[in-house]
Amino acid sequence: TIGLDSGFYLAICREFYSGKVYFHEIGIPYTPLSIITFGIPFLFDDMPNYKWHLLINVLITIGSSFVFYGILKRISSNKSRNIFFASIFILLSFIFDGRHLMLEPLSVFFQLLALYFYLNFREQDTFKNLFLSGITICLAFLSKQYGLFILLPIAADLILHKKEKLKSILLLSVGMLIPLVLFFGYLSSYGVSFIEFLKFLLGKGTEFDNGNGTAINASNTSH
């Protein structure tokens, strides 16, 4: 249940919850949302038991299976088949991702949520769902950079099939920008420039070598 990177992630969690500013004082190539989320136990204890961090990952994976089931319901009305595939999804998630701390589960959760909201938009043509899809795409990216890939099929479908393309693209883009603007506003209050912010998001933050938060010497048991 302790992966190769678990000690590294937990060292970053501890430093963040001790008051260090993510990116600005913690040199790390990963976007923050996953690490901050499974580090929540540090709010209650300086040395929380590892099981509480792992429990958060487990709950995220279970949540993903429910969202996946919701997506399947929009594809097929066969309830038994949908439950079967949702069960296969959660089983494979636990086999590959759910047994130790990883950044991927939260990103997958938000990617599935983005797809769920987009399918709702396709069915109901309510722009609120498209806006929510944009927000969750950005949250998937802020969980781990590769989460942005869910934008490709959504954007392609939007361009190919929707009539009000400009309005749809604008709403999706505004939704995506909101979390980024809030995050940049937070970092800019510590003197982070826009160019630095972009480099941080693209995984180039360690090039700034801010030093005291990289957890380079962390091990699996160091937290």
mmCIF file of C-alpha atoms in Angstrom:
data_model
loop_
_atom_site.group_PDB
_atom_site.id
_atom_site.type_symbol
_atom_site.label_atom_id
_atom_site.label_comp_id
_atom_site.label_asym_id
_atom_site.label_seq_id
_atom_site.Cartn_x
_atom_site.Cartn_y
_atom_site.Cartn_z
ATOM 1 C CA THR A 1 0.000 0.000 0.000
ATOM 2 C CA ILE A 2 3.017 2.327 0.007
ATOM 3 C CA GLY A 3 4.084 3.218 -3.523
ATOM 4 C CA LEU A 4 7.504 4.378 -4.655
ATOM 5 C CA ASP A 5 6.451 8.036 -4.634
ATOM 6 C CA SER A 6 4.351 7.986 -1.457
ATOM 7 C CA GLY A 7 7.047 9.415 0.805
ATOM 8 C CA PHE A 8 7.767 12.180 -1.703
ATOM 9 C CA TYR A 9 4.101 13.160 -1.991
ATOM 10 C CA LEU A 10 3.576 13.097 1.774
ATOM 11 C CA ALA A 11 6.664 15.238 2.347
ATOM 12 C CA ILE A 12 5.188 17.827 -0.025
ATOM 13 C CA CYS A 13 1.805 17.577 1.742
ATOM 14 C CA ARG A 14 3.441 18.183 5.103
ATOM 15 C CA GLU A 15 5.327 21.220 3.850
ATOM 16 C CA PHE A 16 2.236 22.687 2.195
ATOM 17 C CA TYR A 17 0.101 22.268 5.307
ATOM 18 C CA SER A 18 2.888 23.706 7.445
ATOM 19 C CA GLY A 19 2.421 26.977 5.560
ATOM 20 C CA LYS A 20 4.738 26.850 2.542
ATOM 21 C CA VAL A 21 3.341 28.188 -0.720
ATOM 22 C CA TYR A 22 2.918 25.556 -3.423
ATOM 23 C CA PHE A 23 5.259 26.193 -6.379
ATOM 24 C CA HIS A 24 6.595 29.426 -4.899
ATOM 25 C CA GLU A 25 8.318 27.763 -1.925
ATOM 26 C CA ILE A 26 7.915 24.136 -2.941
ATOM 27 C CA GLY A 27 9.790 23.210 -6.099
ATOM 28 C CA ILE A 28 7.761 20.411 -7.688
ATOM 29 C CA PRO A 29 6.759 19.576 -11.283
ATOM 30 C CA TYR A 30 3.200 18.461 -10.439
ATOM 31 C CA THR A 31 0.083 20.597 -10.332
ATOM 32 C CA PRO A 32 -1.247 20.842 -6.771
ATOM 33 C CA LEU A 33 -4.802 19.582 -6.425
ATOM 34 C CA SER A 34 -4.177 15.841 -5.923
ATOM 35 C CA ILE A 35 -1.357 16.352 -3.442
ATOM 36 C CA ILE A 36 -3.327 18.951 -1.480
ATOM 37 C CA THR A 37 -6.408 16.703 -1.432
ATOM 38 C CA PHE A 38 -4.855 13.537 -0.056
ATOM 39 C CA GLY A 39 -2.826 15.689 2.335
ATOM 40 C CA ILE A 40 -5.982 16.880 4.127
ATOM 41 C CA PRO A 41 -5.229 14.706 7.238
ATOM 42 C CA PHE A 42 -2.337 17.120 7.964
ATOM 43 C CA LEU A 43 -5.015 19.668 8.903
ATOM 44 C CA PHE A 44 -5.837 17.541 11.940
ATOM 45 C CA ASP A 45 -2.530 15.959 12.894
ATOM 46 C CA ASP A 46 1.136 16.773 12.303
ATOM 47 C CA MET A 47 1.880 13.069 11.811
ATOM 48 C CA PRO A 48 -1.347 11.415 10.613
ATOM 49 C CA ASN A 49 -1.549 7.686 10.053
ATOM 50 C CA TYR A 50 -0.898 6.730 6.438
ATOM 51 C CA LYS A 51 -4.271 4.970 6.255
ATOM 52 C CA TRP A 52 -6.129 8.311 6.325
ATOM 53 C CA HIS A 53 -4.288 9.533 3.220
ATOM 54 C CA LEU A 54 -4.961 6.219 1.513
ATOM 55 C CA LEU A 55 -8.647 6.344 2.493
ATOM 56 C CA ILE A 56 -9.035 9.616 0.578
ATOM 57 C CA ASN A 57 -7.649 7.944 -2.551
ATOM 58 C CA VAL A 58 -10.023 5.014 -2.067
ATOM 59 C CA LEU A 59 -13.038 7.328 -1.697
ATOM 60 C CA ILE A 60 -12.007 9.222 -4.840
ATOM 61 C CA THR A 61 -11.835 5.958 -6.788
ATOM 62 C CA ILE A 62 -15.260 4.902 -5.515
ATOM 63 C CA GLY A 63 -16.602 8.334 -6.497
ATOM 64 C CA SER A 64 -15.178 7.857 -9.988
ATOM 65 C CA SER A 65 -17.038 4.576 -10.359
ATOM 66 C CA PHE A 66 -20.343 6.310 -9.565
ATOM 67 C CA VAL A 67 -19.622 9.028 -12.143
ATOM 68 C CA PHE A 68 -18.651 6.332 -14.657
ATOM 69 C CA TYR A 69 -21.953 4.576 -13.979
ATOM 70 C CA GLY A 70 -23.747 7.866 -14.663
ATOM 71 C CA ILE A 71 -21.941 8.119 -18.000
ATOM 72 C CA LEU A 72 -22.856 4.527 -18.885
ATOM 73 C CA LYS A 73 -26.539 5.282 -18.201
ATOM 74 C CA ARG A 74 -26.398 7.868 -20.974
ATOM 75 C CA ILE A 75 -25.004 5.293 -23.359
ATOM 76 C CA SER A 76 -27.114 2.242 -22.476
ATOM 77 C CA SER A 77 -30.400 1.648 -20.644
ATOM 78 C CA ASN A 78 -29.291 -1.856 -19.598
ATOM 79 C CA LYS A 79 -28.866 -1.447 -15.829
ATOM 80 C CA SER A 80 -27.197 -4.829 -15.249
ATOM 81 C CA ARG A 81 -24.633 -4.180 -17.976
ATOM 82 C CA ASN A 82 -23.905 -0.706 -16.633
ATOM 83 C CA ILE A 83 -23.376 -2.037 -13.102
ATOM 84 C CA PHE A 84 -21.101 -4.754 -14.479
ATOM 85 C CA PHE A 85 -18.864 -2.300 -16.354
ATOM 86 C CA ALA A 86 -18.821 0.148 -13.435
ATOM 87 C CA SER A 87 -17.732 -2.742 -11.213
ATOM 88 C CA ILE A 88 -14.990 -3.701 -13.672
ATOM 89 C CA PHE A 89 -13.869 -0.065 -13.664
ATOM 90 C CA ILE A 90 -13.529 0.130 -9.880
ATOM 91 C CA LEU A 91 -11.843 -3.292 -9.739
ATOM 92 C CA LEU A 92 -9.207 -2.302 -12.298
ATOM 93 C CA SER A 93 -8.763 1.078 -10.616
ATOM 94 C CA PHE A 94 -7.922 -0.593 -7.315
ATOM 95 C CA ILE A 95 -5.613 -3.076 -8.999
ATOM 96 C CA PHE A 96 -3.604 -0.405 -10.819
ATOM 97 C CA ASP A 97 -4.134 2.900 -8.968
ATOM 98 C CA GLY A 98 -6.114 2.526 -5.767
ATOM 99 C CA ARG A 99 -3.751 0.622 -3.506
ATOM 100 C CA HIS A 100 -1.317 3.464 -2.794
ATOM 101 C CA LEU A 101 -1.036 7.221 -3.112
ATOM 102 C CA MET A 102 -1.052 8.423 -6.697
ATOM 103 C CA LEU A 103 -1.953 11.660 -8.444
ATOM 104 C CA GLU A 104 -3.992 9.983 -11.173
ATOM 105 C CA PRO A 105 -7.205 8.990 -9.315
ATOM 106 C CA LEU A 106 -8.362 12.563 -8.661
ATOM 107 C CA SER A 107 -7.518 13.591 -12.216
ATOM 108 C CA VAL A 108 -9.518 10.633 -13.557
ATOM 109 C CA PHE A 109 -12.432 11.597 -11.291
ATOM 110 C CA PHE A 110 -12.565 15.135 -12.699
ATOM 111 C CA GLN A 111 -12.072 13.918 -16.288
ATOM 112 C CA LEU A 112 -15.058 11.597 -15.907
ATOM 113 C CA LEU A 113 -17.050 14.416 -14.298
ATOM 114 C CA ALA A 114 -16.181 16.709 -17.225
ATOM 115 C CA LEU A 115 -17.431 14.057 -19.653
ATOM 116 C CA TYR A 116 -20.572 13.517 -17.562
ATOM 117 C CA PHE A 117 -21.433 17.232 -17.614
ATOM 118 C CA TYR A 118 -20.687 17.413 -21.337
ATOM 119 C CA LEU A 119 -23.001 14.486 -22.101
ATOM 120 C CA ASN A 120 -25.689 16.234 -20.044
ATOM 121 C CA PHE A 121 -25.117 19.308 -22.193
ATOM 122 C CA ARG A 122 -25.443 17.215 -25.367
ATOM 123 C CA GLU A 123 -28.761 15.761 -24.167
ATOM 124 C CA GLN A 124 -30.349 18.819 -22.561
ATOM 125 C CA ASP A 125 -28.586 21.667 -24.392
ATOM 126 C CA THR A 126 -28.213 23.547 -21.096
ATOM 127 C CA PHE A 127 -25.139 25.747 -21.102
ATOM 128 C CA LYS A 128 -24.752 25.403 -17.332
ATOM 129 C CA ASN A 129 -23.502 21.857 -17.905
ATOM 130 C CA LEU A 130 -20.996 23.058 -20.499
ATOM 131 C CA PHE A 131 -19.698 25.653 -18.045
ATOM 132 C CA LEU A 132 -19.352 22.974 -15.341
ATOM 133 C CA SER A 133 -17.577 20.746 -17.846
ATOM 134 C CA GLY A 134 -15.012 23.509 -18.403
ATOM 135 C CA ILE A 135 -14.427 23.897 -14.664
ATOM 136 C CA THR A 136 -13.921 20.157 -14.157
ATOM 137 C CA ILE A 137 -11.552 19.920 -17.146
ATOM 138 C CA CYS A 138 -9.383 22.524 -15.446
ATOM 139 C CA LEU A 139 -9.627 20.726 -12.091
ATOM 140 C CA ALA A 140 -8.498 17.517 -13.826
ATOM 141 C CA PHE A 141 -5.500 19.451 -15.192
ATOM 142 C CA LEU A 142 -4.751 20.922 -11.767
ATOM 143 C CA SER A 143 -4.832 17.385 -10.330
ATOM 144 C CA LYS A 144 -2.240 16.220 -12.850
ATOM 145 C CA GLN A 145 -1.240 17.851 -16.112
ATOM 146 C CA TYR A 146 -2.297 14.997 -18.375
ATOM 147 C CA GLY A 147 -5.900 15.538 -17.246
ATOM 148 C CA LEU A 148 -6.102 18.245 -19.908
ATOM 149 C CA PHE A 149 -6.304 15.511 -22.561
ATOM 150 C CA ILE A 150 -10.031 15.080 -21.869
ATOM 151 C CA LEU A 151 -10.449 18.460 -23.571
ATOM 152 C CA LEU A 152 -9.516 16.976 -26.965
ATOM 153 C CA PRO A 153 -12.571 14.721 -27.530
ATOM 154 C CA ILE A 154 -14.928 17.242 -25.917
ATOM 155 C CA ALA A 155 -13.649 20.125 -28.054
ATOM 156 C CA ALA A 156 -13.701 17.991 -31.216
ATOM 157 C CA ASP A 157 -17.300 16.945 -30.605
ATOM 158 C CA LEU A 158 -18.275 20.517 -29.787
ATOM 159 C CA ILE A 159 -16.803 21.855 -33.022
ATOM 160 C CA LEU A 160 -18.242 19.076 -35.197
ATOM 161 C CA HIS A 161 -21.768 18.802 -33.846
ATOM 162 C CA LYS A 162 -22.962 21.963 -32.093
ATOM 163 C CA LYS A 163 -24.585 24.840 -33.922
ATOM 164 C CA GLU A 164 -23.771 27.641 -31.481
ATOM 165 C CA LYS A 165 -20.057 26.920 -31.666
ATOM 166 C CA LEU A 166 -18.766 30.345 -30.608
ATOM 167 C CA LYS A 167 -21.006 30.599 -27.546
ATOM 168 C CA SER A 168 -20.253 26.992 -26.584
ATOM 169 C CA ILE A 169 -16.490 27.400 -26.924
ATOM 170 C CA LEU A 170 -16.634 30.658 -24.967
ATOM 171 C CA LEU A 171 -18.568 29.099 -22.081
ATOM 172 C CA LEU A 172 -16.275 26.075 -21.972
ATOM 173 C CA SER A 173 -13.217 28.348 -21.998
ATOM 174 C CA VAL A 174 -14.559 30.609 -19.237
ATOM 175 C CA GLY A 175 -15.255 27.561 -17.100
ATOM 176 C CA MET A 176 -11.691 26.351 -17.620
ATOM 177 C CA LEU A 177 -10.193 29.746 -16.845
ATOM 178 C CA ILE A 178 -11.929 30.331 -13.519
ATOM 179 C CA PRO A 179 -9.821 27.894 -11.406
ATOM 180 C CA LEU A 180 -6.650 29.059 -13.181
ATOM 181 C CA VAL A 181 -7.413 32.723 -12.535
ATOM 182 C CA LEU A 182 -8.083 32.017 -8.850
ATOM 183 C CA PHE A 183 -4.874 30.009 -8.538
ATOM 184 C CA PHE A 184 -2.828 32.679 -10.316
ATOM 185 C CA GLY A 185 -4.367 35.378 -8.103
ATOM 186 C CA TYR A 186 -3.233 33.406 -5.064
ATOM 187 C CA LEU A 187 0.331 32.944 -6.358
ATOM 188 C CA SER A 188 0.645 36.489 -7.710
ATOM 189 C CA SER A 189 0.083 37.805 -4.179
ATOM 190 C CA TYR A 190 3.455 36.194 -3.399
ATOM 191 C CA GLY A 191 5.133 37.861 -6.368
ATOM 192 C CA VAL A 192 4.855 35.040 -8.920
ATOM 193 C CA SER A 193 4.781 36.436 -12.471
ATOM 194 C CA PHE A 194 2.466 35.158 -15.199
ATOM 195 C CA ILE A 195 5.379 33.563 -17.089
ATOM 196 C CA GLU A 196 6.532 31.805 -13.930
ATOM 197 C CA PHE A 197 2.972 30.631 -13.340
ATOM 198 C CA LEU A 198 2.817 29.111 -16.824
ATOM 199 C CA LYS A 199 6.129 27.329 -16.301
ATOM 200 C CA PHE A 200 4.922 25.954 -12.988
ATOM 201 C CA LEU A 201 1.784 24.578 -14.642
ATOM 202 C CA LEU A 202 3.825 22.988 -17.419
ATOM 203 C CA GLY A 203 5.997 21.142 -14.922
ATOM 204 C CA LYS A 204 9.008 23.470 -15.153
ATOM 205 C CA GLY A 205 8.757 24.746 -11.572
ATOM 206 C CA THR A 206 11.833 22.895 -10.369
ATOM 207 C CA GLU A 207 13.922 24.953 -12.812
ATOM 208 C CA PHE A 208 13.440 27.916 -10.465
ATOM 209 C CA ASP A 209 15.131 25.861 -7.721
ATOM 210 C CA ASN A 210 13.421 27.585 -4.816
ATOM 211 C CA GLY A 211 15.089 24.928 -2.759
ATOM 212 C CA ASN A 212 13.527 24.106 0.542
ATOM 213 C CA GLY A 213 10.455 22.222 -0.555
ATOM 214 C CA THR A 214 11.600 19.803 -3.199
ATOM 215 C CA ALA A 215 11.703 16.775 -0.872
ATOM 216 C CA ILE A 216 14.608 15.425 -2.905
ATOM 217 C CA ASN A 217 15.867 13.409 0.045
ATOM 218 C CA ALA A 218 12.473 12.014 1.000
ATOM 219 C CA SER A 219 11.932 8.268 1.205
ATOM 220 C CA ASN A 220 8.831 6.081 1.416
ATOM 221 C CA THR A 221 8.919 6.303 5.209
ATOM 222 C CA SER A 222 10.072 9.897 5.595
ATOM 223 C CA HIS A 223 6.704 11.522 6.289
#
